[in-house]
Amino acid sequence: MEKLIEKASVLMESLPYIQSFYGKTIVIKYGGNAMVDEVLKRNFALDIILMKYIGINPIIVHGGGPQIGETLKRMGKATEFVDGMRVTDRDTMSIVEMVLVGKVNKEIVGLINQNGGKAVGLSGRDGQLIRARKHYITKPGPADKRPEIIDIGMVGVVDAINPQVLDTLASGDFIPVIAPVGEGEDGRAYNINADFVAGSIAAALKASKMVLLTDIRGVQDGEGNLLTSLTLPKVDSFIADGTIHGGMIPKVEACRIALDGGVNKVHIIDGRMLHSVLLEIFTDTGIGTQIVAGSPQSG
C-alpha cells in the first residue's frame, strides 16, 4: 500500500507541470548513450509518447556522430576532424545523409510508432525546414597577417528555420523527428551540429523548453559538482575562466540560441538515466542543469 501511495504522490507532484506545459512545445535533442542502449532507447520512446498523450507537443532533433563514424570505418573511408568538426567532402556527405536520414531517423520513428506513438521522420531538406549556409573555421593568424580560413566541406550552420511543416504535423497530432541535415541555396545538403539545430528550431517555434540529452550529469563546476541553475551571464563567466570547456561549449551556445529566441528555459541533462526527460520536466528538483536568460527560477 505504501508503494501505491508513493506512486500517487509522484503523480500529484507532476500535476502542476502537466497543467503548465499542456499545449506547449518542448524541443528535445536526443543523442549520446540514450541512442545506443536498448533499454534507454525504448524508455525514451515511451517518455515521448506519454508527453504527447498528456497534451504536450514534443519535437525531437537527433544526432548520430558515432553511427556515422562506424559506417565510414566499415566503408574504409578515413575521417578527419578540425576543431572537433568532421571534414565532410561530397562522398562523405552522401554517407552522412544516408546514416542520419535513412537509418538513425527511421529507427527512432519506428521505435515510437511500434510503442503506440505517431512519429514522422524529417530532415531539414523536407519542406525547406532548415536553410543552411556553409561553415568555415577561422583560426587567428600572426599579428601581421589575416586569419586562416579553413574549408571543411559540406558542414553548415543554420541560416533560417521554416516551421510550417512542423506546424502542419502538430495540427495532425504527429511527433516530428528531425535529422540535422540542412539545405543550402545551391540545393546541396549540409551536415549541421544537432545541438544548434535544436536551439534554432526551439527559437523559431518559441518553445516553452528545450532539453539536451548528454552523457554527463549536466554543467559542472571545477570540482565536478553539478550546477543545477545558471544564467547566461554566469555561463559567460564560466566559459571565460575555463569551467565550461570542450564539448560543453557548443551545448551552452545552443542553449543561448534558444534563450535569445524567446525560449523560457533550457536544460542539459544526463540521458543515461532512465526517464531523464520526465524527471527533469515533471519533478520539483529535476536532475540536470537548467539555464535561463536572467535570474534562475524553479520549474
Coordinates of C-alpha atoms in Angstrom, one line a residue, residues 20-279:
S20 CA 1.7 24.3 -17.1
F21 CA 3.0 22.6 -20.2
Y22 CA -0.3 21.4 -21.7
G23 CA -0.5 22.5 -25.3
K24 CA 3.1 23.8 -25.2
T25 CA 6.1 22.8 -27.4
I26 CA 9.2 21.2 -25.9
V27 CA 12.2 20.6 -28.2
I28 CA 14.4 17.6 -27.2
K29 CA 17.9 17.0 -28.6
Y30 CA 18.3 13.2 -28.5
G31 CA 21.9 11.9 -28.5
G32 CA 24.7 10.2 -26.6
N33 CA 24.3 6.8 -24.9
A34 CA 20.5 7.2 -24.8
M35 CA 20.6 6.5 -28.6
V36 CA 22.7 3.3 -28.2
D37 CA 21.5 1.4 -25.1
E38 CA 18.4 -0.6 -26.0
V39 CA 16.7 -0.1 -22.6
L40 CA 17.2 3.6 -22.8
K41 CA 16.0 3.8 -26.4
R42 CA 12.7 2.1 -25.6
N43 CA 12.1 4.1 -22.5
F44 CA 12.9 7.4 -24.3
A45 CA 10.3 6.5 -26.9
L46 CA 7.7 5.7 -24.2
D47 CA 8.5 9.0 -22.4
I48 CA 7.9 10.9 -25.6
I49 CA 4.7 9.1 -26.3
L50 CA 3.5 9.9 -22.7
M51 CA 4.3 13.6 -23.2
K52 CA 2.2 13.6 -26.4
Y53 CA -0.7 11.8 -24.7
I54 CA -0.9 14.3 -21.9
G55 CA -1.1 17.2 -24.3
I56 CA 2.5 18.3 -24.8
N57 CA 4.0 18.8 -28.2
P58 CA 7.4 17.2 -28.2
I59 CA 9.8 17.7 -31.1
I60 CA 12.9 15.5 -31.4
V61 CA 16.2 16.5 -33.0
H62 CA 18.7 13.7 -33.1
G63 CA 22.4 13.4 -33.6
G64 CA 24.3 10.4 -35.0
G65 CA 28.0 11.1 -34.9
P66 CA 29.1 7.6 -33.6
Q67 CA 26.8 5.9 -36.2
I68 CA 28.4 8.0 -39.0
G69 CA 31.9 7.1 -37.7
E70 CA 31.1 3.4 -37.7
T71 CA 29.7 3.4 -41.2
L72 CA 32.6 5.4 -42.6
K73 CA 35.0 2.9 -40.9
R74 CA 33.2 -0.1 -42.4
M75 CA 33.4 1.5 -45.8
G76 CA 37.1 2.1 -45.4
K77 CA 36.8 5.9 -45.6
A78 CA 39.1 7.9 -43.3
T79 CA 37.7 10.5 -41.0
E80 CA 39.4 13.8 -40.3
F81 CA 38.4 16.3 -37.7
V82 CA 39.3 20.0 -37.4
D83 CA 38.4 21.7 -34.1
G84 CA 36.0 18.8 -33.4
M85 CA 34.2 19.0 -36.7
R86 CA 34.2 16.3 -39.2
V87 CA 35.7 17.3 -42.6
T88 CA 32.9 16.4 -45.0
D89 CA 33.6 16.0 -48.7
R90 CA 30.7 15.2 -51.1
D91 CA 31.2 11.5 -50.8
T92 CA 31.2 11.7 -47.0
M93 CA 28.1 13.9 -47.1
S94 CA 26.3 11.3 -49.0
I95 CA 27.1 8.7 -46.3
V96 CA 26.2 11.2 -43.6
E97 CA 22.8 11.8 -45.1
M98 CA 22.3 8.1 -45.6
V99 CA 23.1 7.3 -42.0
L100 CA 21.2 10.2 -40.4
V101 CA 18.1 10.3 -42.6
G102 CA 17.9 6.7 -43.9
K103 CA 19.0 4.8 -40.8
V104 CA 19.1 6.7 -37.4
N105 CA 16.0 8.8 -38.1
K106 CA 13.9 5.8 -39.3
E107 CA 14.9 3.7 -36.3
I108 CA 13.7 6.4 -33.9
V109 CA 10.5 6.9 -35.8
G110 CA 9.9 3.1 -35.9
L111 CA 10.5 2.7 -32.1
I112 CA 8.0 5.4 -31.3
N113 CA 5.4 4.1 -33.7
Q114 CA 5.9 0.5 -32.5
N115 CA 5.1 1.6 -29.0
G116 CA 1.9 3.4 -29.8
G117 CA 3.0 6.8 -30.9
K118 CA 2.6 8.7 -34.2
A119 CA 6.0 9.9 -35.3
V120 CA 7.1 11.3 -38.7
G121 CA 10.7 11.5 -39.8
L122 CA 12.2 14.6 -41.4
S123 CA 15.4 16.0 -42.5
G124 CA 16.0 19.8 -42.7
R125 CA 15.6 19.4 -46.5
D126 CA 11.9 18.4 -46.1
G127 CA 9.6 21.3 -46.6
Q128 CA 12.6 23.6 -46.6
L129 CA 12.6 23.2 -42.8
I130 CA 16.3 24.1 -42.3
R131 CA 18.0 26.6 -44.6
A132 CA 21.8 26.2 -44.2
R133 CA 24.9 28.1 -45.2
K134 CA 28.4 26.8 -45.5
H135 CA 30.5 26.9 -42.3
Y136 CA 34.2 27.9 -42.4
I137 CA 36.6 27.5 -39.5
T138 CA 38.5 30.7 -38.7
K139 CA 41.8 30.5 -36.9
P140 CA 43.8 33.6 -35.9
G141 CA 46.9 34.2 -37.9
P142 CA 50.1 36.0 -36.9
A143 CA 49.7 39.6 -35.8
D144 CA 50.6 41.0 -39.2
K145 CA 48.5 38.5 -41.2
R146 CA 44.9 37.8 -41.8
P147 CA 43.1 34.9 -40.0
E148 CA 43.4 31.5 -41.6
I149 CA 40.1 30.3 -43.2
I150 CA 39.7 26.5 -43.3
D151 CA 37.2 24.9 -45.6
I152 CA 35.8 21.7 -44.0
G153 CA 33.5 20.7 -46.8
M154 CA 29.7 20.2 -46.6
V155 CA 29.4 21.3 -43.0
G156 CA 26.8 24.0 -42.4
V157 CA 25.2 26.3 -39.9
V158 CA 21.6 27.2 -39.6
D159 CA 20.6 30.2 -41.7
A160 CA 16.9 30.1 -41.2
I161 CA 14.1 27.8 -40.0
N162 CA 10.8 27.4 -41.8
P163 CA 8.4 25.9 -39.2
Q164 CA 5.4 25.5 -41.5
V165 CA 5.9 21.7 -41.9
L166 CA 6.2 21.4 -38.1
D167 CA 3.0 23.3 -37.5
T168 CA 1.3 21.1 -40.0
L169 CA 2.5 17.9 -38.3
A170 CA 1.5 19.3 -34.9
S171 CA -2.0 20.0 -36.1
G172 CA -2.3 16.4 -37.2
D173 CA -1.1 15.2 -33.7
F174 CA 2.2 13.8 -35.1
I175 CA 5.6 13.8 -33.3
P176 CA 8.3 15.2 -35.6
V177 CA 11.7 13.5 -35.5
I178 CA 14.3 15.7 -37.3
A179 CA 17.7 14.7 -38.7
P180 CA 20.2 17.7 -38.6
V181 CA 20.7 18.0 -42.3
G182 CA 20.0 21.4 -43.9
E183 CA 19.8 22.6 -47.5
G184 CA 21.8 25.5 -48.9
E185 CA 20.7 28.0 -51.5
D186 CA 22.7 25.8 -54.0
G187 CA 20.4 22.9 -53.3
R188 CA 23.1 20.9 -51.6
A189 CA 22.9 19.1 -48.3
Y190 CA 24.9 20.3 -45.3
N191 CA 25.6 18.4 -42.1
I192 CA 24.8 20.6 -39.1
N193 CA 25.5 20.2 -35.4
A194 CA 22.4 18.8 -33.9
D195 CA 22.6 20.9 -30.7
F196 CA 22.5 24.1 -32.8
V197 CA 19.6 22.7 -34.9
A198 CA 17.6 22.0 -31.7
G199 CA 18.4 25.5 -30.4
S200 CA 17.4 27.2 -33.7
I201 CA 14.1 25.2 -34.0
A202 CA 13.2 25.9 -30.4
A203 CA 13.8 29.6 -31.0
A204 CA 11.8 29.6 -34.2
L205 CA 8.9 27.9 -32.5
K206 CA 9.2 30.0 -29.3
A207 CA 9.2 26.7 -27.5
S208 CA 8.4 26.5 -23.8
K209 CA 11.5 24.5 -23.1
M210 CA 14.5 22.9 -24.8
V211 CA 16.2 19.8 -23.4
L212 CA 19.6 18.5 -24.4
L213 CA 20.4 14.8 -23.6
T214 CA 24.1 14.2 -22.9
D215 CA 26.4 11.6 -21.4
I216 CA 27.2 13.6 -18.3
R217 CA 25.1 14.9 -15.4
G218 CA 25.0 18.5 -16.7
V219 CA 27.2 21.5 -16.4
Q220 CA 29.7 21.0 -13.6
D221 CA 32.0 23.3 -11.7
G222 CA 35.8 23.0 -11.4
E223 CA 35.4 20.3 -8.7
G224 CA 32.9 18.2 -10.6
N225 CA 29.8 19.3 -8.7
L226 CA 26.6 19.7 -10.7
L227 CA 25.5 23.2 -11.3
T228 CA 21.7 23.0 -11.1
S229 CA 20.8 26.6 -12.2
L230 CA 22.7 29.1 -14.4
T231 CA 22.0 32.4 -16.1
L232 CA 23.6 33.3 -19.4
P233 CA 25.9 35.9 -17.8
K234 CA 27.1 33.2 -15.4
V235 CA 27.7 30.9 -18.4
D236 CA 29.8 33.5 -20.0
S237 CA 31.9 33.9 -16.9
F238 CA 32.4 30.1 -16.6
I239 CA 33.5 30.0 -20.3
A240 CA 35.9 32.8 -19.7
D241 CA 37.6 31.1 -16.6
G242 CA 37.6 27.6 -18.3
T243 CA 35.0 26.0 -16.0
I244 CA 32.9 25.4 -19.1
H245 CA 35.2 24.0 -21.8
G246 CA 35.5 21.4 -24.6
G247 CA 32.3 19.8 -25.8
M248 CA 30.1 21.6 -23.3
I249 CA 30.8 25.0 -25.0
P250 CA 28.7 24.2 -28.2
K251 CA 25.9 22.9 -26.0
V252 CA 25.6 26.0 -23.9
E253 CA 25.9 28.1 -27.1
A254 CA 23.0 26.1 -28.5
C255 CA 21.1 27.0 -25.3
R256 CA 22.0 30.7 -25.9
I257 CA 20.4 30.5 -29.3
A258 CA 17.2 29.1 -27.8
L259 CA 17.0 31.6 -25.0
D260 CA 17.8 34.6 -27.2
G261 CA 15.0 33.4 -29.4
G262 CA 12.4 33.6 -26.6
V263 CA 12.5 30.0 -25.1
N264 CA 11.8 30.2 -21.4
K265 CA 14.3 27.7 -20.1
V266 CA 16.7 25.2 -21.4
H267 CA 18.0 22.0 -19.7
I268 CA 21.2 20.0 -20.1
I269 CA 20.6 16.5 -18.6
D270 CA 22.1 13.0 -18.3
G271 CA 20.4 10.9 -20.9
R272 CA 21.9 7.8 -19.4
M273 CA 19.3 7.9 -16.6
L274 CA 16.0 6.1 -17.2
H275 CA 13.2 8.6 -17.8
S276 CA 15.6 11.5 -17.6
V277 CA 13.3 13.8 -19.7
L278 CA 10.3 13.2 -17.4
L279 CA 12.4 13.6 -14.3

